[in-house]
PDB file of C-alpha atoms in Angstrom:
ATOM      1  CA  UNK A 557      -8.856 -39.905  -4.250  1.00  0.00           C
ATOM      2  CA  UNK A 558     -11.279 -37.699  -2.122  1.00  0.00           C
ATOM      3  CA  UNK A 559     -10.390 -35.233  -0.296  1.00  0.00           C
ATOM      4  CA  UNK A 560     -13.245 -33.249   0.347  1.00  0.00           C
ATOM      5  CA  UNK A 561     -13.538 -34.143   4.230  1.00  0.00           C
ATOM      6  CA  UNK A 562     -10.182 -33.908   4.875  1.00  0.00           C
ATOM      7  CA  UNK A 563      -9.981 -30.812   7.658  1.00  0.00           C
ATOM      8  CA  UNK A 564      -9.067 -29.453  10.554  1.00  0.00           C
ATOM      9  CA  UNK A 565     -10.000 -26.311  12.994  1.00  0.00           C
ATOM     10  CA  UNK A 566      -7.159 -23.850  13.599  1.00  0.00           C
ATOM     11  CA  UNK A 567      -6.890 -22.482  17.136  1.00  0.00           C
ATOM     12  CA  UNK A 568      -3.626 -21.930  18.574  1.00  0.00           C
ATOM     13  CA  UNK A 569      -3.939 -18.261  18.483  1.00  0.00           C
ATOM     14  CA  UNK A 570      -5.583 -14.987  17.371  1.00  0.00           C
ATOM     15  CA  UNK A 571      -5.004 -11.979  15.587  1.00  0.00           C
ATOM     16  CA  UNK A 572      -6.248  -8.239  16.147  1.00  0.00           C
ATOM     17  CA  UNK A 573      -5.094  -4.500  14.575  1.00  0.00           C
ATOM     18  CA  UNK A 574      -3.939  -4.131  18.371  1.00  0.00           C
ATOM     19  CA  UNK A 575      -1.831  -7.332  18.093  1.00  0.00           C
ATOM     20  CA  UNK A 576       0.343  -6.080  15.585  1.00  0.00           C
ATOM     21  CA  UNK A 577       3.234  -3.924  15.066  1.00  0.00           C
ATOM     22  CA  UNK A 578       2.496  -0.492  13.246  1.00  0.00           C
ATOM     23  CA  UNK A 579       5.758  -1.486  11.294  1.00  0.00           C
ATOM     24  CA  UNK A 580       4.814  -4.553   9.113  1.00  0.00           C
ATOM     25  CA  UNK A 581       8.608  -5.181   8.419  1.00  0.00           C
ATOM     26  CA  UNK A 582       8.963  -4.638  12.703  1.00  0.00           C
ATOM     27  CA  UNK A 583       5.593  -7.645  12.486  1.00  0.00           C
ATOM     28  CA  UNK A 584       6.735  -9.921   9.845  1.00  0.00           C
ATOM     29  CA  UNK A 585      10.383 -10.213  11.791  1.00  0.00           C
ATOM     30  CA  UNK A 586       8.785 -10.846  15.109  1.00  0.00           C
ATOM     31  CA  UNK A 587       6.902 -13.716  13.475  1.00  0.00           C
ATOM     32  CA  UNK A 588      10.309 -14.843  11.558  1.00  0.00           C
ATOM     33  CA  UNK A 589      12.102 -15.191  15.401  1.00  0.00           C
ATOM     34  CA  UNK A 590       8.881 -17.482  16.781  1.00  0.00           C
ATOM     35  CA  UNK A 591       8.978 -19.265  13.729  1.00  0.00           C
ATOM     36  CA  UNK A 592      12.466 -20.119  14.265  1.00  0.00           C
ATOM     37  CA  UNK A 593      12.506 -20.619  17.844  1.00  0.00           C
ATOM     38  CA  UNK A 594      10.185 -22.918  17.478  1.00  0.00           C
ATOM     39  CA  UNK A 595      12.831 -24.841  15.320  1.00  0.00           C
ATOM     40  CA  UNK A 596      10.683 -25.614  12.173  1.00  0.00           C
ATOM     41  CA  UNK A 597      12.586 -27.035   9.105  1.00  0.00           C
ATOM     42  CA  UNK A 598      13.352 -24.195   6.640  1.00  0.00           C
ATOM     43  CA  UNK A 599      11.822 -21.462   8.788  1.00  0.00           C
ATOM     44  CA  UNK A 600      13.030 -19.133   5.802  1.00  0.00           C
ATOM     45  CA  UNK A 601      11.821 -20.547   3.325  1.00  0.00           C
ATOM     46  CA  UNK A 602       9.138 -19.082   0.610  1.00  0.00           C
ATOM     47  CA  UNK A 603       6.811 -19.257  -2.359  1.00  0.00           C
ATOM     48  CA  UNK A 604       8.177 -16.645  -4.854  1.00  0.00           C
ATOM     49  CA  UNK A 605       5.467 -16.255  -7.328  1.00  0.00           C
ATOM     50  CA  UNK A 606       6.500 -14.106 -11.034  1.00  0.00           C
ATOM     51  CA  UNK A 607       4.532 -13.704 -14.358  1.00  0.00           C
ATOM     52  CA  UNK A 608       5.640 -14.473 -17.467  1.00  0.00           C
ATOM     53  CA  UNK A 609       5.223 -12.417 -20.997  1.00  0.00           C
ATOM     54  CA  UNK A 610       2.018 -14.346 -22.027  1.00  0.00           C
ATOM     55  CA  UNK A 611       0.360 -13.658 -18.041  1.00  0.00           C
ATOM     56  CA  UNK A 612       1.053 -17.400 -17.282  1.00  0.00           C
ATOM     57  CA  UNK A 613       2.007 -17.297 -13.264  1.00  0.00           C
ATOM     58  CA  UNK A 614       4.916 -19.617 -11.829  1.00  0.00           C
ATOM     59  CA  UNK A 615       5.937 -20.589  -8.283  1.00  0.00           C
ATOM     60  CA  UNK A 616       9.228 -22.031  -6.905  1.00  0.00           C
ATOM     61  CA  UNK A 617      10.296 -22.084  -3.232  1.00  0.00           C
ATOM     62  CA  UNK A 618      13.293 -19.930  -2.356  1.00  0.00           C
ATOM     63  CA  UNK A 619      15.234 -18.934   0.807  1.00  0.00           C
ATOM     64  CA  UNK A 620      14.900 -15.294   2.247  1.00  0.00           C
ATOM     65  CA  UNK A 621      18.323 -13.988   2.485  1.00  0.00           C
ATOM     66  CA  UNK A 622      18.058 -10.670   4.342  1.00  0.00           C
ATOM     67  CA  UNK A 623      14.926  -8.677   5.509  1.00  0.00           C
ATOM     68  CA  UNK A 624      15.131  -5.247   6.577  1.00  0.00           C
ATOM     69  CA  UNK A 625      13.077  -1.795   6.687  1.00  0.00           C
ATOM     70  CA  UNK A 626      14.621  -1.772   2.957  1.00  0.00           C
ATOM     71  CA  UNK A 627      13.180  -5.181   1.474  1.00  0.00           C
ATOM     72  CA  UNK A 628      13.412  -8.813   1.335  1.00  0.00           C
ATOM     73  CA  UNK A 629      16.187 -10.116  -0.526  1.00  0.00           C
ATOM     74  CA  UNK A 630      17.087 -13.854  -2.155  1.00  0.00           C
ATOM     75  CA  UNK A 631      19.174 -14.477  -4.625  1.00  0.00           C
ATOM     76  CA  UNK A 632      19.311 -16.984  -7.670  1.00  0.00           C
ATOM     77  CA  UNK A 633      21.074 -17.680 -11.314  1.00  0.00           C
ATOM     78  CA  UNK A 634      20.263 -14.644 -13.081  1.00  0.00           C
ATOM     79  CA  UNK A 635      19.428 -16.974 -16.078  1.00  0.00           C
ATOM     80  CA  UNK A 636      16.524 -18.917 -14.580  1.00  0.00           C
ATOM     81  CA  UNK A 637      13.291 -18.740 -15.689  1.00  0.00           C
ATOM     82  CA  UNK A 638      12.103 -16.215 -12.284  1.00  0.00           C
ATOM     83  CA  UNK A 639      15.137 -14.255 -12.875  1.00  0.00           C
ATOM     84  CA  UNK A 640      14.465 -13.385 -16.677  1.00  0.00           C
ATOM     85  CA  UNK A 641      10.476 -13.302 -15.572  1.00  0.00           C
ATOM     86  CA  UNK A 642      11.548 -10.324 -12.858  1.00  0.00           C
ATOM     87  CA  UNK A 643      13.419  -8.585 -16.014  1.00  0.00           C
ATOM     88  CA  UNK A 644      10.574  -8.050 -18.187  1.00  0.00           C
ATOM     89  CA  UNK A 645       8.016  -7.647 -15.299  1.00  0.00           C
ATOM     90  CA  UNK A 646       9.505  -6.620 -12.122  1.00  0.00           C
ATOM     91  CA  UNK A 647       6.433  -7.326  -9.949  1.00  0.00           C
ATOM     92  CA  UNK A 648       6.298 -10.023  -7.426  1.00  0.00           C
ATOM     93  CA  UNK A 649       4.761 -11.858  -4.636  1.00  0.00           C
ATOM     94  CA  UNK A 650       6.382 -14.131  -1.406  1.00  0.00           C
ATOM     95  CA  UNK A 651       4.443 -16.328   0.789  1.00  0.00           C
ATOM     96  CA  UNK A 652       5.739 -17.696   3.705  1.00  0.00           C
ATOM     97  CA  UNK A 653       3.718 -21.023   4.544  1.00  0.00           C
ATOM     98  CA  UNK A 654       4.523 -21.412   8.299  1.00  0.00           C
ATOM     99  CA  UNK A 655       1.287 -23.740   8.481  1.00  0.00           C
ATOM    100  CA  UNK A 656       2.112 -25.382  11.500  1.00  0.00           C
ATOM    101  CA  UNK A 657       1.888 -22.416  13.796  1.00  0.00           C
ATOM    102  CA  UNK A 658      -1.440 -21.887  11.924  1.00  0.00           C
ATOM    103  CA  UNK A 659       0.313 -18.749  10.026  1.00  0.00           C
ATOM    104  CA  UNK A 660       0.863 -17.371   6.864  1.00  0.00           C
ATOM    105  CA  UNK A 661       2.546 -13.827   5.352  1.00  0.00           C
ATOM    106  CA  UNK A 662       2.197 -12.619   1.845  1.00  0.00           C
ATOM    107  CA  UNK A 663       4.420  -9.927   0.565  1.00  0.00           C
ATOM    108  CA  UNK A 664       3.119  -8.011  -2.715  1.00  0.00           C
ATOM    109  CA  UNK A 665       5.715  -5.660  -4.466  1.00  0.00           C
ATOM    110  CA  UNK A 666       8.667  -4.942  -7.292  1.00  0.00           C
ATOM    111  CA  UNK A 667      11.666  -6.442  -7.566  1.00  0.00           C
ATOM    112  CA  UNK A 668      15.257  -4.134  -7.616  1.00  0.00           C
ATOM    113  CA  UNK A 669      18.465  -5.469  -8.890  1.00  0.00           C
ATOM    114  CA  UNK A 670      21.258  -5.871  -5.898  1.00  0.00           C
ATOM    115  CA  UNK A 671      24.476  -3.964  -6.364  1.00  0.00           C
ATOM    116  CA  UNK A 672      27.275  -6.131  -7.580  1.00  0.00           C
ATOM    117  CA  UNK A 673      29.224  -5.528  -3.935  1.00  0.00           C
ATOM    118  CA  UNK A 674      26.399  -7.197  -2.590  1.00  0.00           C
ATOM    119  CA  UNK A 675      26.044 -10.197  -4.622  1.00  0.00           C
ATOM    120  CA  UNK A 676      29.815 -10.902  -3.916  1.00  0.00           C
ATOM    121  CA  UNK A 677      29.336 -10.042  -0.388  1.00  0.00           C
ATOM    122  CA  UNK A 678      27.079 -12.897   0.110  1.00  0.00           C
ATOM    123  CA  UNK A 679      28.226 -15.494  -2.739  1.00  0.00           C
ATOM    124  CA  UNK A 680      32.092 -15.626  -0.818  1.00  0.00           C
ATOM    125  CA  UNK A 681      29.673 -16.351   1.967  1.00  0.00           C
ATOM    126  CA  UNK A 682      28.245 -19.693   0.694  1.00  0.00           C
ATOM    127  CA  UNK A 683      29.711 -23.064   1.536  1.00  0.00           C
ATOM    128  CA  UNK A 684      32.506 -23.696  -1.555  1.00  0.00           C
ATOM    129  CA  UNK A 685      30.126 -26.219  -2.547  1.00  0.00           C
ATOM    130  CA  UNK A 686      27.424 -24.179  -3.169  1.00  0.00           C
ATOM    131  CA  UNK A 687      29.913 -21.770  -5.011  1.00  0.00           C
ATOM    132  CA  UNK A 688      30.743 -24.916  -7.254  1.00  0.00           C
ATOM    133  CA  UNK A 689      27.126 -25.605  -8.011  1.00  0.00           C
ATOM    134  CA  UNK A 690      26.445 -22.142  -9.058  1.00  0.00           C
ATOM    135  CA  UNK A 691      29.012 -22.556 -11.794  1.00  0.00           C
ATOM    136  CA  UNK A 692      28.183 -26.331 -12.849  1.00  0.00           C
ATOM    137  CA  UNK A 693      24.352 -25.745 -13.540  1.00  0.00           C
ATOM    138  CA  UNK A 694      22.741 -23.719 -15.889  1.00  0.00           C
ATOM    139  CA  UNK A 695      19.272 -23.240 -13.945  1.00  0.00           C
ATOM    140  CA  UNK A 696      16.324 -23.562 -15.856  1.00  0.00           C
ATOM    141  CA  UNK A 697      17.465 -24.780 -18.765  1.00  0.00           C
ATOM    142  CA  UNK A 698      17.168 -28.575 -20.100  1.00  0.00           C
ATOM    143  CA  UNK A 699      19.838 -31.143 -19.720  1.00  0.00           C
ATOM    144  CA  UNK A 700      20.267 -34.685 -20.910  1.00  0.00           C
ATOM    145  CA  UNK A 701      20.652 -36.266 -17.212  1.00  0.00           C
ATOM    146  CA  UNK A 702      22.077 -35.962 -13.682  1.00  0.00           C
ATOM    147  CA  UNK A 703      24.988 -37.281 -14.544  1.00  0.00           C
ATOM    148  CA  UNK A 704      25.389 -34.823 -17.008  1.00  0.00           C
ATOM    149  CA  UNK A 705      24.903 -32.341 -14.248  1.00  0.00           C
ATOM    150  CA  UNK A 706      27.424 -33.987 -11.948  1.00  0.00           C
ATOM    151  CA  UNK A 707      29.868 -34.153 -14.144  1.00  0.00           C
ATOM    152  CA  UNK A 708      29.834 -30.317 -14.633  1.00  0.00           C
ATOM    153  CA  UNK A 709      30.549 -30.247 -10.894  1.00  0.00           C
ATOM    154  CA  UNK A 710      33.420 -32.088 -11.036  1.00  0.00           C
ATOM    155  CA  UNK A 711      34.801 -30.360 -13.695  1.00  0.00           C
ATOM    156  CA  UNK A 712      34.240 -27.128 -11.196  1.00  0.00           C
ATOM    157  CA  UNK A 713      36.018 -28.868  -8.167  1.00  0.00           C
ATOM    158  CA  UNK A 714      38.828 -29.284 -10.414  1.00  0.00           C
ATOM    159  CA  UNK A 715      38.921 -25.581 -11.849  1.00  0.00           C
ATOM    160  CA  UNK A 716      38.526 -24.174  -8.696  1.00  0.00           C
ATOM    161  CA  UNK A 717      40.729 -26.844  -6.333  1.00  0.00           C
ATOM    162  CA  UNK A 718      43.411 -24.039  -5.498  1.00  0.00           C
ATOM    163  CA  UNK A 719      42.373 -20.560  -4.338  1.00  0.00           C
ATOM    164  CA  UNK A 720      39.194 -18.427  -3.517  1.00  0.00           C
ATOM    165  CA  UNK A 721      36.140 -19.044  -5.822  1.00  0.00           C
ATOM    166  CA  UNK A 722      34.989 -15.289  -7.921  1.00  0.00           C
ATOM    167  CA  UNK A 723      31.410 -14.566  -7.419  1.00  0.00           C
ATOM    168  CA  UNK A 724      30.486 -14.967 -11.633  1.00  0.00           C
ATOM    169  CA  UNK A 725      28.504 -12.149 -13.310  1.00  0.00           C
ATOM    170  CA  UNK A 726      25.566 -14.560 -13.923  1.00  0.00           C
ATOM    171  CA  UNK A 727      24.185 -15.223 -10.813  1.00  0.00           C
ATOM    172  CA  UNK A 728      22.840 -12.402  -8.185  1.00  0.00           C
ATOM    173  CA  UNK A 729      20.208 -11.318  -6.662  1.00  0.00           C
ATOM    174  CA  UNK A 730      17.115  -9.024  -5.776  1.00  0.00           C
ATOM    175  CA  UNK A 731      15.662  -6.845  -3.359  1.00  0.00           C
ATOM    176  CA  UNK A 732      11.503  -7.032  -2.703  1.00  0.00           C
ATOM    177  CA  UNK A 733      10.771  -3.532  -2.110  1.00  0.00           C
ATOM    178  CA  UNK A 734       6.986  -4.649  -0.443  1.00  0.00           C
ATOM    179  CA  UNK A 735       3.777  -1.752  -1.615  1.00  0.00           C
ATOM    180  CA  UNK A 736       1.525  -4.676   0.789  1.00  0.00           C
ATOM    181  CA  UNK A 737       1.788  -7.513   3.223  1.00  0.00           C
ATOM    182  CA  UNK A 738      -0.714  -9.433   4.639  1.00  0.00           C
ATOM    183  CA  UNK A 739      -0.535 -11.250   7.887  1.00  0.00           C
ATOM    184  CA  UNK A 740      -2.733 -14.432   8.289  1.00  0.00           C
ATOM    185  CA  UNK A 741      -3.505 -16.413  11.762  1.00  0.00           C
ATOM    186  CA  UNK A 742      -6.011 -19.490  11.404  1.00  0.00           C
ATOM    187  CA  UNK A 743      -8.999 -19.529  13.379  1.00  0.00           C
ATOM    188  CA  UNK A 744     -11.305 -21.373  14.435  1.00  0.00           C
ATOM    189  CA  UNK A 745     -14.820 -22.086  12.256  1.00  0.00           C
ATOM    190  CA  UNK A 746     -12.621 -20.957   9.224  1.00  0.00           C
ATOM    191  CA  UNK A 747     -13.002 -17.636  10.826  1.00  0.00           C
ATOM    192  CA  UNK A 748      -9.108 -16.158  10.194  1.00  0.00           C
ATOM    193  CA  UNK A 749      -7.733 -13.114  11.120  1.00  0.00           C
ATOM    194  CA  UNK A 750      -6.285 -11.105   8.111  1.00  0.00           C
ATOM    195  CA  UNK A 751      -4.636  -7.898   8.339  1.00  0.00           C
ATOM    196  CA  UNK A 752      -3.268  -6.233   5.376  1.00  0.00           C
ATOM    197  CA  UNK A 753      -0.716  -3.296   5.131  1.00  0.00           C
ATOM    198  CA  UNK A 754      -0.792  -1.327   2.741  1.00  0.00           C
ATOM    199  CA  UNK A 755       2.125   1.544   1.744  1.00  0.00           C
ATOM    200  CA  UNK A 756       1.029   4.842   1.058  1.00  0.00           C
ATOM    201  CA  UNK A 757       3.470   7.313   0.086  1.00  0.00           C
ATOM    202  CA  UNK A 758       6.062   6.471   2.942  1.00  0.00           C
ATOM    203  CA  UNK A 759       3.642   5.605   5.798  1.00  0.00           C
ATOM    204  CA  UNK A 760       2.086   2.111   6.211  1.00  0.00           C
ATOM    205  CA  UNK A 761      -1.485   1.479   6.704  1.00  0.00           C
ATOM    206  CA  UNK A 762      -3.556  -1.280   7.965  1.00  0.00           C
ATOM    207  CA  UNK A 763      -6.533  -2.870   8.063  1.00  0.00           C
ATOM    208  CA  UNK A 764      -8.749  -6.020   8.929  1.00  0.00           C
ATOM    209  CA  UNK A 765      -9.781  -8.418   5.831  1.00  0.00           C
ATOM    210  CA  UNK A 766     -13.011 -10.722   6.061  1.00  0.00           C
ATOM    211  CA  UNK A 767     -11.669 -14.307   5.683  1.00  0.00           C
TER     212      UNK A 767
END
């Protein structure tokens, strides 16, 4: 298969230290709202990156939940593989991929457990069948088939037929308290704008990148 020539030029827009928002957190939600008013598929959606014990690196791609001046927060099984990756190494990196406006945002940082009030705040939130699927799977860990899988789901519908569904103690989620984020606009000639933040102490910093 070759690849090599296939290319394009990026030049809807540009990107200068004057552009941006002193706040990167202010930046990164300004970009969120175009993204989403633009009405691209999964405009939350991103690439959350963990180590595990040996240094081997693995991706998966996960939905932001909440994004304030405090973090960005998601949440998943607490026995997957990136959940029991963030225990023994709590550092982290998110990248949003919003490649059709020509953009992209990488968040560098640690990971802090939420409070159990919060993951029951948003879990009683979730459509019941989401709730059901968070019981019938076992994330990350092998099974036999889908039918397997489904079956476990049934078995949940039928538990949980009468009544409200209890948020269980194995599934949660985390808040990415960001130390830098990088905001990327394509340009033309391969020529991109970059500009990094970088926390120091309790006041953010920024500065241009070379591409």
């Amino acid at each position: 298969m070759e690849l090599a020539n296939l290319r394009r030029e990026y030049c809807q827009g540009k990107l200068t230290e004057q552009d941006v928002d002193d706040n990167p957190i202010v930046q990164f939600e300004a970009w969120l709202q175009q993204v989403i008013d633009a009405k691209l598929p999964d405009p939350t959606a991103m690439v959350v990156a963990t180590v595990d014990e040996s240094g081997q690196p693995s991706q998966r791609i996960v939905l932001l939940k909440h994004c304030d001046q405090n973090g960005f927060v998601f949440f998943t099984n607490l026995g997957s593989r990136k959940a029991q990756e963030l225990k023994a190494n709590p550092k982290i990196s998110l990248h949003f991929p919003w490649h059709i406006l020509e953009r992209q945002v990488i968040v560098y940082g640690e990971v802090e457990p939420l409070s159990q009030k919060e993951n029951m705040s948003y879990f009683l939130s979730r459509p019941k069948e989401s709730q059901l699927a968070a019981y019938a799977s076992h994330q990350s860990h092998p099974i036999s088939s889908r039918d397997l899988l489904m079956q476990g789901f049934e078995r949940m519908k039928q538990k949980f037929k009468d009544g409200a569904i209890p948020a269980p103690d194995f599934w949660g989620g985390f808040r990415v308290k960001p130390s830098k984020i990088e905001f990327w606009q394509g340009g033309e000639h391969r020529l991109h704008d970059r500009i990094l933040y970088e926390l120091v102490g309790e006041t953010w910093s920024k500065k241009r990148l070379a591409p």
